[in-house]
Tab-separated table of C-alpha atoms and ligand atoms in Angstrom:
chain	number	residue	atom	x	y	z
G	1	UNK	CA	-82.352	-31.134	-65.520
G	2	UNK	CA	-81.665	-34.401	-63.374
G	3	UNK	CA	-83.370	-36.589	-65.323
G	4	UNK	CA	-82.864	-38.839	-68.742
G	5	UNK	CA	-85.039	-37.351	-71.538
G	6	UNK	CA	-84.933	-39.292	-75.483
G	7	UNK	CA	-85.149	-36.053	-77.675
G	8	UNK	CA	-87.484	-35.834	-79.972
G	9	UNK	CA	-86.463	-37.389	-83.709
G	10	UNK	CA	-87.939	-40.381	-84.883
G	11	UNK	CA	-85.488	-42.611	-85.656
G	12	UNK	CA	-84.955	-43.086	-88.840
G	13	UNK	CA	-85.442	-46.099	-91.021
G	14	UNK	CA	-82.356	-48.117	-91.853
G	15	UNK	CA	-80.106	-46.706	-94.392
G	16	UNK	CA	-82.195	-42.975	-94.170
G	17	UNK	CA	-80.334	-39.568	-92.545
G	18	UNK	CA	-81.508	-37.725	-90.158
G	19	UNK	CA	-80.119	-34.225	-89.053
G	20	UNK	CA	-80.561	-33.933	-85.161
G	21	UNK	CA	-78.134	-30.929	-84.960
G	22	UNK	CA	-77.055	-28.022	-87.198
G	23	UNK	CA	-74.385	-29.512	-89.712
G	24	UNK	CA	-74.773	-33.268	-88.218
G	25	UNK	CA	-76.458	-36.357	-89.914
G	26	UNK	CA	-77.617	-39.671	-88.346
G	27	UNK	CA	-77.859	-43.082	-89.768
G	28	UNK	CA	-78.930	-46.194	-88.089
G	29	UNK	CA	-76.661	-48.908	-89.356
G	30	UNK	CA	-78.527	-53.162	-89.006
G	31	UNK	CA	-76.860	-55.034	-87.071
G	32	UNK	CA	-77.677	-59.469	-87.038
G	33	UNK	CA	-77.454	-59.339	-83.508
G	34	UNK	CA	-79.701	-59.016	-80.177
G	35	UNK	CA	-78.922	-55.029	-80.242
G	36	UNK	CA	-80.186	-55.301	-83.410
G	37	UNK	CA	-78.267	-50.988	-84.587
G	38	UNK	CA	-76.047	-49.496	-84.271
G	39	UNK	CA	-76.196	-45.334	-84.380
G	40	UNK	CA	-73.234	-43.786	-86.859
G	41	UNK	CA	-72.798	-40.128	-87.273
G	42	UNK	CA	-71.879	-38.220	-90.470
G	43	UNK	CA	-70.234	-34.438	-90.193
G	44	UNK	CA	-70.577	-31.638	-92.880
G	45	UNK	CA	-67.432	-30.473	-93.695
G	46	UNK	CA	-69.099	-27.868	-96.756
G	47	UNK	CA	-67.037	-29.393	-99.831
G	48	UNK	CA	-67.862	-33.180	-97.677
G	49	UNK	CA	-68.415	-35.339	-95.314
G	50	UNK	CA	-67.128	-36.500	-92.370
G	51	UNK	CA	-68.479	-40.467	-91.096
G	52	UNK	CA	-68.017	-40.886	-87.321
G	53	UNK	CA	-68.409	-45.050	-86.688
G	54	UNK	CA	-69.075	-47.159	-89.964
G	55	UNK	CA	-71.517	-50.365	-88.979
G	56	UNK	CA	-70.353	-54.369	-89.494
G	57	UNK	CA	-67.190	-55.613	-92.321
G	58	UNK	CA	-70.700	-57.215	-94.098
G	59	UNK	CA	-72.923	-57.310	-96.681
G	60	UNK	CA	-75.452	-55.800	-95.192
G	61	UNK	CA	-73.152	-53.110	-94.463
G	62	UNK	CA	-71.712	-52.419	-97.680
G	63	UNK	CA	-74.996	-51.706	-99.726
G	64	UNK	CA	-76.378	-49.293	-97.147
G	65	UNK	CA	-73.318	-47.613	-97.220
G	66	UNK	CA	-73.135	-47.824	-101.364
G	67	UNK	CA	-76.830	-46.165	-101.237
G	68	UNK	CA	-76.519	-43.621	-99.059
G	69	UNK	CA	-73.032	-42.099	-100.742
G	70	UNK	CA	-74.856	-42.720	-104.690
G	71	UNK	CA	-78.183	-40.638	-103.175
G	72	UNK	CA	-78.110	-39.134	-99.524
G	73	UNK	CA	-74.681	-37.324	-99.775
G	74	UNK	CA	-75.103	-34.687	-102.672
G	75	UNK	CA	-72.395	-35.927	-104.221
G	76	UNK	CA	-69.646	-34.648	-102.201
G	77	UNK	CA	-67.607	-36.954	-101.410
G	78	UNK	CA	-66.478	-38.614	-97.517
G	79	UNK	CA	-63.067	-36.583	-96.761
G	80	UNK	CA	-62.654	-37.920	-93.744
G	81	UNK	CA	-63.541	-41.419	-91.727
G	82	UNK	CA	-63.400	-40.976	-87.930
G	83	UNK	CA	-63.952	-44.679	-85.400
G	84	UNK	CA	-64.749	-43.962	-81.468
G	85	UNK	CA	-63.223	-47.610	-80.629
G	86	UNK	CA	-62.371	-50.490	-82.242
G	87	UNK	CA	-65.527	-52.759	-81.862
G	88	UNK	CA	-66.932	-54.977	-84.348
G	89	UNK	CA	-69.482	-53.012	-85.163
G	90	UNK	CA	-67.991	-50.201	-85.476
G	91	UNK	CA	-65.009	-50.724	-87.079
G	92	UNK	CA	-66.463	-53.729	-89.220
G	93	UNK	CA	-66.881	-51.505	-92.074
G	94	UNK	CA	-63.868	-48.796	-92.085
G	95	UNK	CA	-61.336	-50.612	-93.727
G	96	UNK	CA	-63.927	-51.634	-97.093
G	97	UNK	CA	-64.833	-47.855	-96.551
G	98	UNK	CA	-62.268	-45.837	-97.452
G	99	UNK	CA	-60.780	-47.920	-99.748
G	100	UNK	CA	-63.995	-47.570	-101.321
G	101	UNK	CA	-63.818	-43.400	-101.060
G	102	UNK	CA	-60.417	-42.643	-100.666
G	103	UNK	CA	-60.767	-41.010	-97.148
G	104	UNK	CA	-58.224	-41.300	-94.589
G	105	UNK	CA	-58.909	-43.187	-91.134
G	106	UNK	CA	-58.533	-41.715	-87.427
G	107	UNK	CA	-58.527	-43.752	-84.822
G	108	UNK	CA	-56.785	-43.189	-81.731
G	109	UNK	CA	-53.876	-45.327	-80.397
G	110	UNK	CA	-55.288	-47.763	-78.099
G	111	UNK	CA	-57.827	-48.373	-80.610
G	112	UNK	CA	-55.131	-49.115	-83.347
G	113	UNK	CA	-53.601	-51.494	-81.146
G	114	UNK	CA	-57.315	-53.835	-80.625
G	115	UNK	CA	-58.129	-53.453	-83.875
G	116	UNK	CA	-54.367	-55.674	-84.513
G	117	UNK	CA	-55.566	-58.173	-82.313
G	118	UNK	CA	-58.277	-59.355	-85.768
G	119	UNK	CA	-55.498	-59.201	-88.198
G	120	UNK	CA	-53.354	-61.193	-85.576
G	121	UNK	CA	-56.352	-64.239	-86.189
G	122	UNK	CA	-56.819	-64.115	-88.989
G	123	UNK	CA	-52.904	-64.493	-90.027
G	124	UNK	CA	-50.137	-65.763	-89.237
G	125	UNK	CA	-50.159	-65.335	-85.065
G	126	UNK	CA	-52.925	-66.788	-84.605
G	127	UNK	CA	-50.989	-69.598	-82.159
G	128	UNK	CA	-50.137	-66.860	-79.941
G	129	UNK	CA	-53.110	-64.876	-79.838
G	130	UNK	CA	-54.856	-68.616	-78.789
G	131	UNK	CA	-52.501	-69.365	-76.589
G	132	UNK	CA	-53.182	-66.733	-74.658
G	133	UNK	CA	-56.614	-66.256	-74.944
G	134	UNK	CA	-56.757	-70.138	-74.096
G	135	UNK	CA	-55.039	-69.554	-71.050
G	136	UNK	CA	-57.060	-66.277	-70.157
G	137	UNK	CA	-60.678	-68.689	-69.971
G	138	UNK	CA	-59.072	-71.302	-68.042
G	139	UNK	CA	-57.767	-69.141	-65.381
G	140	UNK	CA	-61.887	-67.353	-65.415
G	141	UNK	CA	-62.756	-70.823	-64.504
G	142	UNK	CA	-63.768	-71.861	-68.191
G	143	UNK	CA	-64.256	-75.695	-69.120
G	144	UNK	CA	-62.861	-77.023	-72.235
G	145	UNK	CA	-66.307	-76.844	-73.969
G	146	UNK	CA	-66.305	-73.298	-73.282
G	147	UNK	CA	-63.065	-72.542	-74.232
G	148	UNK	CA	-62.747	-73.824	-77.786
G	149	UNK	CA	-66.854	-71.970	-78.152
G	150	UNK	CA	-65.281	-68.826	-77.621
G	151	UNK	CA	-61.983	-69.054	-79.838
G	152	UNK	CA	-64.808	-70.086	-82.621
G	153	UNK	CA	-66.715	-67.054	-81.694
G	154	UNK	CA	-63.050	-64.877	-81.688
G	155	UNK	CA	-62.531	-66.199	-85.127
G	156	UNK	CA	-66.498	-65.134	-86.306
G	157	UNK	CA	-66.129	-62.052	-85.400
G	158	UNK	CA	-62.690	-61.291	-86.452
G	159	UNK	CA	-64.497	-61.811	-89.709
G	160	UNK	CA	-66.865	-59.452	-89.683
G	161	UNK	CA	-63.345	-56.318	-89.694
G	162	UNK	CA	-62.605	-55.659	-93.141
G	163	UNK	CA	-58.485	-55.442	-92.923
G	164	UNK	CA	-57.671	-51.744	-92.202
G	165	UNK	CA	-55.509	-49.616	-94.993
G	166	UNK	CA	-52.251	-49.326	-94.404
G	167	UNK	CA	-52.136	-46.024	-93.358
G	168	UNK	CA	-53.868	-44.601	-89.907
G	169	UNK	CA	-54.156	-41.268	-88.698
G	170	UNK	CA	-53.953	-40.920	-85.028
G	171	UNK	CA	-56.697	-39.127	-83.219
G	172	UNK	CA	-55.411	-37.842	-79.901
G	173	UNK	CA	-56.981	-36.568	-76.751
G	174	UNK	CA	-57.716	-33.206	-76.785
G	175	UNK	CA	-56.663	-32.408	-80.486
G	176	UNK	CA	-59.484	-30.459	-82.690
G	177	UNK	CA	-61.318	-31.968	-85.179
G	178	UNK	CA	-62.981	-29.532	-88.031
G	179	UNK	CA	-66.142	-29.745	-89.950
G	180	UNK	CA	-66.851	-27.244	-91.387
G	181	UNK	CA	-67.586	-23.985	-89.198
G	182	UNK	CA	-68.382	-26.805	-86.009
G	183	UNK	CA	-64.759	-27.129	-84.179
G	184	UNK	CA	-65.537	-30.721	-82.555
G	185	UNK	CA	-62.899	-31.733	-79.591
G	186	UNK	CA	-61.805	-35.588	-79.069
G	187	UNK	CA	-62.476	-36.744	-75.371
G	188	UNK	CA	-60.778	-39.433	-74.611
G	189	UNK	CA	-61.618	-42.879	-72.033
G	190	UNK	CA	-60.799	-46.187	-71.126
G	191	UNK	CA	-62.350	-48.619	-69.573
G	192	UNK	CA	-65.032	-50.275	-72.510
G	193	UNK	CA	-62.093	-50.078	-74.758
G	194	UNK	CA	-58.827	-49.451	-74.745
G	195	UNK	CA	-59.410	-45.372	-75.944
G	196	UNK	CA	-62.494	-44.472	-76.781
G	197	UNK	CA	-63.311	-41.296	-78.945
G	198	UNK	CA	-65.960	-39.402	-77.912
G	199	UNK	CA	-66.954	-35.926	-80.310
G	200	UNK	CA	-68.034	-32.280	-78.012
G	201	UNK	CA	-68.849	-29.300	-80.314
G	202	UNK	CA	-69.331	-26.472	-77.897
G	203	UNK	CA	-70.921	-24.870	-80.271
G	204	UNK	CA	-73.403	-27.024	-81.128
G	205	UNK	CA	-73.839	-28.441	-77.316
G	206	UNK	CA	-72.846	-32.096	-78.689
G	207	UNK	CA	-71.655	-34.956	-77.597
G	208	UNK	CA	-70.730	-37.868	-79.555
G	209	UNK	CA	-71.289	-40.069	-77.109
G	210	UNK	CA	-70.075	-43.237	-78.827
G	211	UNK	CA	-70.412	-46.917	-76.692
G	212	UNK	CA	-69.430	-44.485	-73.445
G	213	UNK	CA	-72.707	-43.216	-72.515
G	214	UNK	CA	-75.752	-44.761	-73.624
G	215	UNK	CA	-79.109	-43.377	-72.256
G	216	UNK	CA	-80.571	-47.189	-71.113
G	217	UNK	CA	-78.275	-50.265	-71.315
G	218	UNK	CA	-74.619	-50.038	-69.294
G	219	UNK	CA	-71.773	-51.246	-71.750
G	220	UNK	CA	-69.292	-53.618	-71.058
G	221	UNK	CA	-66.343	-53.272	-68.810
G	222	UNK	CA	-63.989	-56.404	-69.139
G	223	UNK	CA	-60.543	-57.883	-68.339
G	224	UNK	CA	-59.356	-58.760	-71.202
G	225	UNK	CA	-56.929	-61.454	-72.203
G	226	UNK	CA	-54.507	-59.081	-73.928
G	227	UNK	CA	-53.802	-57.737	-70.793
G	228	UNK	CA	-55.494	-59.726	-67.782
G	229	UNK	CA	-53.930	-57.327	-65.228
G	230	UNK	CA	-55.658	-54.356	-65.775
G	231	UNK	CA	-57.968	-52.427	-63.528
G	232	UNK	CA	-60.403	-51.142	-66.058
G	233	UNK	CA	-63.517	-50.683	-63.923
G	234	UNK	CA	-61.380	-47.938	-62.467
G	235	UNK	CA	-60.263	-46.329	-65.595
G	236	UNK	CA	-64.546	-46.563	-66.932
G	237	UNK	CA	-65.807	-44.880	-63.585
G	238	UNK	CA	-62.818	-42.239	-63.895
G	239	UNK	CA	-64.014	-41.649	-67.414
G	240	UNK	CA	-67.681	-41.292	-66.133
G	241	UNK	CA	-66.639	-39.050	-64.267
G	242	UNK	CA	-64.533	-36.933	-66.084
G	243	UNK	CA	-67.310	-36.333	-68.781
G	244	UNK	CA	-69.011	-34.749	-66.065
G	245	UNK	CA	-67.642	-31.461	-66.392
G	246	UNK	CA	-69.910	-31.135	-69.367
G	247	UNK	CA	-72.747	-28.549	-69.719
G	248	UNK	CA	-75.857	-30.847	-68.311
G	249	UNK	CA	-77.732	-29.047	-71.753
G	250	UNK	CA	-75.625	-31.003	-74.134
G	251	UNK	CA	-77.532	-32.994	-76.989
G	252	UNK	CA	-75.462	-36.641	-75.963
G	253	UNK	CA	-76.319	-38.764	-79.753
G	254	UNK	CA	-75.214	-42.571	-78.417
G	255	UNK	CA	-73.876	-45.238	-80.839
G	256	UNK	CA	-76.627	-47.508	-79.982
G	257	UNK	CA	-80.278	-46.547	-78.849
G	258	UNK	CA	-82.013	-42.535	-78.933
G	259	UNK	CA	-80.937	-39.176	-78.910
G	260	UNK	CA	-81.167	-38.089	-75.409
G	261	UNK	CA	-80.270	-35.158	-73.307
G	262	UNK	CA	-79.669	-35.484	-69.251
G	263	UNK	CA	-76.217	-36.394	-69.303
G	264	UNK	CA	-74.799	-35.439	-65.966
G	265	UNK	CA	-78.313	-37.524	-64.974
G	266	UNK	CA	-77.288	-40.676	-67.433
G	267	UNK	CA	-73.556	-40.789	-65.546
G	268	UNK	CA	-74.969	-40.637	-62.006
G	269	UNK	CA	-76.901	-43.164	-62.798
G	270	UNK	CA	-73.787	-44.991	-64.621
G	271	UNK	CA	-71.461	-44.509	-61.168
G	272	UNK	CA	-74.140	-45.284	-59.009
G	273	UNK	CA	-74.875	-48.568	-60.728
G	274	UNK	CA	-71.441	-49.869	-61.245
G	275	UNK	CA	-70.789	-48.663	-56.910
G	276	UNK	CA	-74.140	-50.901	-56.597
G	277	UNK	CA	-72.470	-53.957	-58.245
G	278	UNK	CA	-69.087	-53.839	-56.875
G	279	UNK	CA	-70.749	-53.751	-52.941
G	280	UNK	CA	-72.337	-56.937	-54.447
G	281	UNK	CA	-69.262	-58.674	-55.766
G	282	UNK	CA	-67.685	-58.149	-53.027
G	283	UNK	CA	-70.501	-59.507	-50.174
G	284	UNK	CA	-70.944	-62.596	-52.094
G	285	UNK	CA	-66.966	-62.932	-51.801
G	286	UNK	CA	-67.288	-63.625	-48.232
G	287	UNK	CA	-67.471	-67.246	-49.310
G	288	UNK	CA	-63.532	-68.129	-51.860
G	289	UNK	CA	-65.360	-68.378	-55.866
G	290	UNK	CA	-63.877	-68.319	-59.889
G	291	UNK	CA	-64.747	-65.381	-61.886
G	292	UNK	CA	-67.329	-67.612	-63.488
G	293	UNK	CA	-68.973	-69.380	-60.312
G	294	UNK	CA	-69.113	-64.853	-59.509
G	295	UNK	CA	-70.927	-65.011	-62.494
G	296	UNK	CA	-73.652	-67.216	-61.928
G	297	UNK	CA	-74.496	-66.050	-58.763
G	298	UNK	CA	-74.599	-62.829	-59.991
G	299	UNK	CA	-76.491	-62.786	-63.556
G	300	UNK	CA	-78.640	-65.468	-62.343
G	301	UNK	CA	-79.838	-67.186	-65.537
G	302	UNK	CA	-78.728	-69.220	-68.696
G	303	UNK	CA	-76.239	-66.872	-70.652
G	304	UNK	CA	-74.969	-67.629	-73.914
G	305	UNK	CA	-71.360	-67.961	-75.122
G	306	UNK	CA	-70.777	-64.767	-76.210
G	307	UNK	CA	-72.485	-63.568	-73.079
G	308	UNK	CA	-70.432	-66.068	-70.780
G	309	UNK	CA	-67.276	-63.644	-72.150
G	310	UNK	CA	-68.876	-60.746	-71.792
G	311	UNK	CA	-69.903	-61.153	-67.851
G	312	UNK	CA	-66.901	-62.704	-66.776
G	313	UNK	CA	-64.737	-60.420	-68.281
G	314	UNK	CA	-67.325	-57.790	-66.807
G	315	UNK	CA	-66.749	-59.849	-63.188
G	316	UNK	CA	-62.970	-60.109	-63.159
G	317	UNK	CA	-63.011	-55.622	-63.707
G	318	UNK	CA	-65.042	-55.309	-61.025
G	319	UNK	CA	-62.838	-58.361	-58.935
G	320	UNK	CA	-59.923	-56.291	-60.373
G	321	UNK	CA	-61.418	-53.277	-59.096
G	322	UNK	CA	-61.926	-54.931	-55.301
G	323	UNK	CA	-58.886	-56.618	-55.619
G	324	UNK	CA	-56.710	-52.639	-56.060
G	325	UNK	CA	-58.902	-51.774	-53.087
G	326	UNK	CA	-57.903	-54.454	-51.183
G	327	UNK	CA	-61.234	-55.435	-50.521
G	328	UNK	CA	-60.266	-58.968	-52.081
G	329	UNK	CA	-57.392	-60.798	-52.605
G	330	UNK	CA	-57.023	-63.817	-54.616
G	331	UNK	CA	-55.060	-67.200	-55.492
G	332	UNK	CA	-54.958	-69.563	-57.779
G	333	UNK	CA	-56.703	-73.080	-57.705
G	334	UNK	CA	-53.975	-76.223	-57.739
G	335	UNK	CA	-55.596	-76.017	-61.724
G	336	UNK	CA	-54.795	-72.530	-62.128
G	337	UNK	CA	-57.623	-70.878	-61.660
G	338	UNK	CA	-58.173	-67.753	-59.875
G	339	UNK	CA	-59.811	-67.472	-57.276
G	340	UNK	CA	-61.036	-64.096	-55.330
G	341	UNK	CA	-62.560	-63.904	-51.450
G	342	UNK	CA	-62.650	-61.272	-48.577
G	343	UNK	CA	-59.484	-60.603	-47.415
G	344	UNK	CA	-60.313	-62.952	-43.974
G	345	UNK	CA	-62.463	-66.013	-45.510
G	346	UNK	CA	-58.923	-67.449	-46.638
Y	401	LIG	ZN1	-68.441	-50.912	-77.695
């Protein structure tokens, strides 16, 4: 198969469960954003259920979960909660769901570190987080108004994440998760987040792909304030390459949009798109420019503050990739803002 084909399932109504593979249920959870939903999955574990991802930590999500638990799980308990990664739409309700059901939380160590940033924002170390984020955003070339607006967004996001349980079980690359008769292998990828976990069942031919492979939109790949020197675009592209080892007829169950076939085609398409963007960014940098100036040229439309953050982070990810390949150079200007350019244009 050389193309991407949407699987023949009608999208379940919010709060309804739909079996998409033997013992694998799809639950659509609403999100109050432009991307208006997240797909969660439940794995039948005979005397209970394993949940993969949780939704936002808000009352709409909690209500859906309460209804699902009361009426759709045949009276069987949730035994385990697994997170693909620590972004707010996946982790938000996890702390609450674990407390409500008594289920343990499983997450990779890399994602747990990200998750701790939400509690940092709420706690005594908020100032440390703020100054780190402030410096980072300033160096991208954002003005004070943009920076303070984005700091407000960070605070708003952390309010959508319930505190996590004190004890968290560690999900590791290659480990096996048993759900009933089915073995799921944990595949850890980097780039979209620190240590994103996908679950793959060879027997079912199913990949629960989280945000690692989406059928139409491309996941954001950003340098973040916590790791300002990182090169996540390289990790992201390597992770996509790594997933090419999976069989072509795999049914992909993504966290957004609809289940699909055509994994190889989608991986190739995503890598191609990134390579094209890298070439474009390299060409634009024939003139020295800041990250936010680059955002203006690349996106060519008005972005809201949150999109400016995503776009700035992803442009910096592209710039760091090109820097590592020595296709660009960078320096700090007199205002301590990063400037990138082709090596011969300084
Ligand atoms: Zn994500």
